[in-house]
Short mmCIF file of C-alpha atoms in Angstrom, two decimals:
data_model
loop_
_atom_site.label_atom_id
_atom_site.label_comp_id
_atom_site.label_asym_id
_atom_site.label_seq_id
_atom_site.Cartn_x
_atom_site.Cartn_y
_atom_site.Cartn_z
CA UNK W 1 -26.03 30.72 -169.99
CA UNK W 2 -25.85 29.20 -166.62
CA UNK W 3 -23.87 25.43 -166.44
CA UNK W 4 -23.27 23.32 -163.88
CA UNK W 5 -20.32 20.49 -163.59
CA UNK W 6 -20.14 17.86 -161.13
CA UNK W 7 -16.97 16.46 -160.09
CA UNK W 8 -15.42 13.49 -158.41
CA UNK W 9 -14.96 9.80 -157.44
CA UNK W 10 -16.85 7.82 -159.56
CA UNK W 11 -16.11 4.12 -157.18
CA UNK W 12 -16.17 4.31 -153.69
CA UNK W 13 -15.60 1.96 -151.14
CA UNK W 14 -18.49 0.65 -148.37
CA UNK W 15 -18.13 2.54 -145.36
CA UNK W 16 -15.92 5.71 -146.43
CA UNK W 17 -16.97 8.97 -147.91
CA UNK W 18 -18.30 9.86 -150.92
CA UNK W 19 -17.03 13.60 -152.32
CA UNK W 20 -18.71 15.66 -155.07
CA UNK W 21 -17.87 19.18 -156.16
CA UNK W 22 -20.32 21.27 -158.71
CA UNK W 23 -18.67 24.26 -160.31
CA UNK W 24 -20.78 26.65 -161.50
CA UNK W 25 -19.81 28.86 -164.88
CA UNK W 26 -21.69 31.49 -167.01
CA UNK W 27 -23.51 32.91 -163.78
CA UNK W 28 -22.54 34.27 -160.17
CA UNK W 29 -22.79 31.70 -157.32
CA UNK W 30 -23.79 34.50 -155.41
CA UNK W 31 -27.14 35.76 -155.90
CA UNK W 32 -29.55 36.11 -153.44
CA UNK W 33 -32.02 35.04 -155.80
CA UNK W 34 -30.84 31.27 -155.48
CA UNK W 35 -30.03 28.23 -153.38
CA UNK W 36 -27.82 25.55 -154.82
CA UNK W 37 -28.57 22.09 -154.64
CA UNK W 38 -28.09 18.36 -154.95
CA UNK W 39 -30.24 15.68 -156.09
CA UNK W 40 -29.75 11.66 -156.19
CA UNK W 41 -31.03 9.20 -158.29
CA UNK W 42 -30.43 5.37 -157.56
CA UNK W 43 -29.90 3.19 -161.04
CA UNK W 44 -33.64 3.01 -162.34
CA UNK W 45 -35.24 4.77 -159.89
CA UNK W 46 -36.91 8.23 -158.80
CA UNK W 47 -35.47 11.49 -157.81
CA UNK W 48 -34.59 12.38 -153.98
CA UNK W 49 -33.59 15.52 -152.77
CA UNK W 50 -30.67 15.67 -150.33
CA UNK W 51 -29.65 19.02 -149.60
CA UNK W 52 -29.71 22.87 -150.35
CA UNK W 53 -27.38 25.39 -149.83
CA UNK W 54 -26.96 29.16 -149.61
CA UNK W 55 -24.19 31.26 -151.18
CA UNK W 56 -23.86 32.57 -147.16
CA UNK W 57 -23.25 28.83 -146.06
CA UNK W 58 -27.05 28.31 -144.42
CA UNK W 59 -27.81 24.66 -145.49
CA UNK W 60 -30.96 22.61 -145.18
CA UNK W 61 -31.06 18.55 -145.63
CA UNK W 62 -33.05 15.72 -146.16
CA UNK W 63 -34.10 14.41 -142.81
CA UNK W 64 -33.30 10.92 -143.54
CA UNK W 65 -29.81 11.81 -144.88
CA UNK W 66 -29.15 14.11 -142.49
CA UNK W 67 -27.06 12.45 -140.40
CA UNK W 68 -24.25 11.67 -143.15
CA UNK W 69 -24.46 14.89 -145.37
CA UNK W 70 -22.26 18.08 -145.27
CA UNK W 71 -22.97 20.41 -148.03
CA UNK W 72 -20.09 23.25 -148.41
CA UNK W 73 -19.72 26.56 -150.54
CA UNK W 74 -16.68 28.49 -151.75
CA UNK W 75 -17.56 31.28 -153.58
CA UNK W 76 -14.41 32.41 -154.66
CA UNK W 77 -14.04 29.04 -156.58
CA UNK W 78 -17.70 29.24 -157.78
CA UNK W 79 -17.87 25.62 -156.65
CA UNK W 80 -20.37 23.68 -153.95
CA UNK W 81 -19.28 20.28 -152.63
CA UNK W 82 -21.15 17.26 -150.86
CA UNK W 83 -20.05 14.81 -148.76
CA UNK W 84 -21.84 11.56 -147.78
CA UNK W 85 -20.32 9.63 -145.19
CA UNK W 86 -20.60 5.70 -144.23
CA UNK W 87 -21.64 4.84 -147.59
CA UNK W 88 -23.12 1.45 -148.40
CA UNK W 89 -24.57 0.20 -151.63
CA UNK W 90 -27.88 1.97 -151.22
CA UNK W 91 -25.66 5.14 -152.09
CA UNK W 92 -25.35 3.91 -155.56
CA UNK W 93 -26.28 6.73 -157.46
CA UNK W 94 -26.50 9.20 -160.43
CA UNK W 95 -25.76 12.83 -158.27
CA UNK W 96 -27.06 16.10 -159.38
CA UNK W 97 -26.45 19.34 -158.51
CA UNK W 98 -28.65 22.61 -159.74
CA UNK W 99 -29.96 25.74 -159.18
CA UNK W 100 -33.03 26.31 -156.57
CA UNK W 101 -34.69 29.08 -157.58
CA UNK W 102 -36.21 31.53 -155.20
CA UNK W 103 -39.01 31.71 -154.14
CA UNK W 104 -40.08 29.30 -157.03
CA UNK W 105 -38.40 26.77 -155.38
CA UNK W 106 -37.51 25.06 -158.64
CA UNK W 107 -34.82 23.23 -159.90
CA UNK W 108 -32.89 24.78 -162.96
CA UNK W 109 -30.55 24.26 -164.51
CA UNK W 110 -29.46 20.55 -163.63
CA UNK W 111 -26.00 19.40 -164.03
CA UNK W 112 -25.68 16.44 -166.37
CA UNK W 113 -25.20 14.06 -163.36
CA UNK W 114 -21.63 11.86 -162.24
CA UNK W 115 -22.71 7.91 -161.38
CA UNK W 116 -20.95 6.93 -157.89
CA UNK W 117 -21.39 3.72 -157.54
CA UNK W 118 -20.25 2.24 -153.88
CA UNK W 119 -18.13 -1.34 -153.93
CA UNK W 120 -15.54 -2.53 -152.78
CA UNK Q 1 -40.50 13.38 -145.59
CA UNK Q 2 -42.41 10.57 -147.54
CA UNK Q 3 -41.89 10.09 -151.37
CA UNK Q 4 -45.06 12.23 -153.22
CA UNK Q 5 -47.44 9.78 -154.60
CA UNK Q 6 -47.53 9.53 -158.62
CA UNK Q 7 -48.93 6.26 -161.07
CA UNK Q 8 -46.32 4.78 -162.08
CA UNK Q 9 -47.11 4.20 -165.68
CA UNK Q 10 -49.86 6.00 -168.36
CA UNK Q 11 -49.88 6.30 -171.93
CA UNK Q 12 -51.85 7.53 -174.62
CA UNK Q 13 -51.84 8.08 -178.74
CA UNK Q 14 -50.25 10.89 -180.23
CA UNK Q 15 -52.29 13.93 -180.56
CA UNK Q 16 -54.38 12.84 -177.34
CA UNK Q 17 -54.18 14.32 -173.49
CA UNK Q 18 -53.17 13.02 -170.78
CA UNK Q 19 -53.06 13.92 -167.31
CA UNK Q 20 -50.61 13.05 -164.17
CA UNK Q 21 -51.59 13.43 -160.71
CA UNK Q 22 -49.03 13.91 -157.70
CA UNK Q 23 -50.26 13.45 -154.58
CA UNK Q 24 -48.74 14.49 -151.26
CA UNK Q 25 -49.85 15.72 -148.01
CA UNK Q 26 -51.35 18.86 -146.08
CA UNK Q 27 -47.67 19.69 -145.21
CA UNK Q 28 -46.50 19.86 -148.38
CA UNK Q 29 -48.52 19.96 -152.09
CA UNK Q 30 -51.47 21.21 -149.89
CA UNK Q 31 -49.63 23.57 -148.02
CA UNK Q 32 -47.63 25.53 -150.88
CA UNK Q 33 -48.60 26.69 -154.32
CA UNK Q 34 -44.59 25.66 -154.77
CA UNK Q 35 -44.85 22.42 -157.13
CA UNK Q 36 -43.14 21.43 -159.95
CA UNK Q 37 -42.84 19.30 -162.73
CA UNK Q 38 -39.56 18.18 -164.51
CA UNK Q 39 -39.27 15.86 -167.80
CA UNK Q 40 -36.61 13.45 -168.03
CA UNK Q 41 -35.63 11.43 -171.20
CA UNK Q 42 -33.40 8.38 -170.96
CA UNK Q 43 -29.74 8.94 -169.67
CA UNK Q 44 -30.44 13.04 -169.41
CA UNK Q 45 -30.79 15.06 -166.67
CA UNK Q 46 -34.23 16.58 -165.75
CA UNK Q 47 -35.60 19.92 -167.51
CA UNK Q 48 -37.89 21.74 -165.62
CA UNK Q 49 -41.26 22.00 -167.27
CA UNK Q 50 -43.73 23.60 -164.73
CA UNK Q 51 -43.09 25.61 -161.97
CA UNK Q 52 -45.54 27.21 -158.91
CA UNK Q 53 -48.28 24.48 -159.60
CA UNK Q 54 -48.72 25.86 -163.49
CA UNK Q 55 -46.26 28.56 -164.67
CA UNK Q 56 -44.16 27.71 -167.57
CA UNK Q 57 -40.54 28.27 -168.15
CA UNK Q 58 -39.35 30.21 -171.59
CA UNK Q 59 -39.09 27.80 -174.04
CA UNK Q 60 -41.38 25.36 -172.59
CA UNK Q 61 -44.31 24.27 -174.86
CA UNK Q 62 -47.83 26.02 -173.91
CA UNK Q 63 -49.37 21.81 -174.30
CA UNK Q 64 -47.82 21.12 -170.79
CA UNK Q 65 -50.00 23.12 -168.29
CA UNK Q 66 -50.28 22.39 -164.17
CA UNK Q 67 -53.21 22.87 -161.95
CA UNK Q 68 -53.53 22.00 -158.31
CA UNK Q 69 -56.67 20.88 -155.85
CA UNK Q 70 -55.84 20.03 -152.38
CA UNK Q 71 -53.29 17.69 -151.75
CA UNK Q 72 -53.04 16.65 -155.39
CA UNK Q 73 -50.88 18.54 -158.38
CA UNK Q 74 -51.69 17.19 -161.57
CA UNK Q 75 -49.61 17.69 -165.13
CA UNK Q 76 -51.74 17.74 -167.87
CA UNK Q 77 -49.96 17.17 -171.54
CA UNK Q 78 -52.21 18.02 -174.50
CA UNK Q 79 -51.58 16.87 -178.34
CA UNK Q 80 -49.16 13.83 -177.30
CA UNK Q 81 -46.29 13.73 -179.21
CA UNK Q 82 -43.87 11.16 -179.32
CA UNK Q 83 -40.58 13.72 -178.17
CA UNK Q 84 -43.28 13.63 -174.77
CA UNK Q 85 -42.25 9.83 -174.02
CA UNK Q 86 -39.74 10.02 -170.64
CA UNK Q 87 -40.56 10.57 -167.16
CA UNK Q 88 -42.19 13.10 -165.16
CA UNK Q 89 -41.41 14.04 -161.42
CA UNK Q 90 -43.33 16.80 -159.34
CA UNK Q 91 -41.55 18.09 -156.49
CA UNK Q 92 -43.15 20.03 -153.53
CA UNK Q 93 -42.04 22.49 -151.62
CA UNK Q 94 -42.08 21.28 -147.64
CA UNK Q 95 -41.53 23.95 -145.57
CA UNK Q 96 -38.33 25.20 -143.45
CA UNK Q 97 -36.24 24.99 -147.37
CA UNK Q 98 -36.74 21.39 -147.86
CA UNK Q 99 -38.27 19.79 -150.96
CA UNK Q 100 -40.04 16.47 -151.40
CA UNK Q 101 -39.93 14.23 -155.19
CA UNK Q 102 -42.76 12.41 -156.50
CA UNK Q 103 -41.65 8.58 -157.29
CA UNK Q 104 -41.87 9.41 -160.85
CA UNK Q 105 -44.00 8.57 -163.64
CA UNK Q 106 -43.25 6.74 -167.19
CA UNK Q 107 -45.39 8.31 -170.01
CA UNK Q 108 -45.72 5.85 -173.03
CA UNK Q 109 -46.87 7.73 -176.58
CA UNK Q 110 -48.32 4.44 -178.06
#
């Protein structure tokens, strides 16, 4: 059965970059059948996309986070990473990564979620 | 990409329906038959419950059923129970691979 893990930092200060790695185990990374994504969800709020990304490396982002976000795959390690840059308190977040489905374009399996919460 | 548009609270009595509407645009919910629905209890992550407007995952109970009319995807849960209680999201496809989240919804079984 497919799992996901994310990884990383749970404090991180205003203005430098927040890191996240999701490794992926019981399934291949690499099926065309899928896109892998990440997901954001501010203490006691809703759900907001922010990026999707192919085994092959094609990504696609959330317009408004755009700017700041670089998602990354490495296959070999079964593992996709985000990075948000210039973080500020609004960044405050639980951070999910799952499966997109093709063409469904559905998310499943979720990752149980990390809580990075910028301060200084 | 604006926020889909969902109530932000209903509730009903066990063994009653309810309904959920989620409404977007002309570029997105009305665009694409590519909407779904995910459950999510306090402190969990989200579990997919409805998928392509009103297909069902494997294991997903037949009282949840989706339907779709214009710019507006609705979730429908039938017999209320009170394991239904947590929030709902839709999420819309957008076009070019991105995806748009309803501002979610809190379901009360009273």
């Amino acid at each position: 059965q497919l799992q996901l893990q994310e990884s990383g930092p749970g404090l991180v200060k205003p203005s430098e970059t927040l890191s996240l790695t999701c490794t992926v185990s019981g399934g291949s990374i690499s099926s065309s059948n899928y896109y892998w994504g990440w997901i954001r969800q501010p203490p006691g709020k809703g759900l907001e996309w922010i990026g999707s990304i192919y085994y092959s490396g094609s990504t696609y982002y959330n317009s408004s986070l755009k700017s700041r976000v670089t998602i990354s795959v490495d296959t070999s390690k079964k593992q996709f990473s985000l990075k948000l840059s210039s973080v500020t308190a609004a960044d405050t977040a639980v951070y999910y990564c799952a499966r997109l489905l093709l063409p469904e374009e559905s998310f499943d399996p979720w990752g149980q979620g990390t809580l990075v919460t910028v301060s200084s | 990409q604006s926020a889909l548009t969902q109530p932000a609270s209903v509730s009903g009595s066990p063994g009653q329906s309810i309904t959920i509407s989620c409404t977007g645009t002309s570029s997105d919910v009305g665009s694409y038959n590519l909407v779904s629905w995910y459950q999510q209890h306090p402190g969990k992550a989200p579990k997919l419950m409805i998928y392509e407007v009103s297909k069902r995952p494997s294991g997903v109970s037949n009282r949840f059923s989706g339907s779709k009319s214009g710019n507006t995807a609705s979730l429908t849960i039938s017999g209320l129970q009170a394991e239904d209680e947590a929030d709902y999201y839709c999420c819309s496809y957008a076009g070019i691979s991105t995806l748009v989240f309803g501002g979610g919804t809190k379901l009360t079984v009273l």
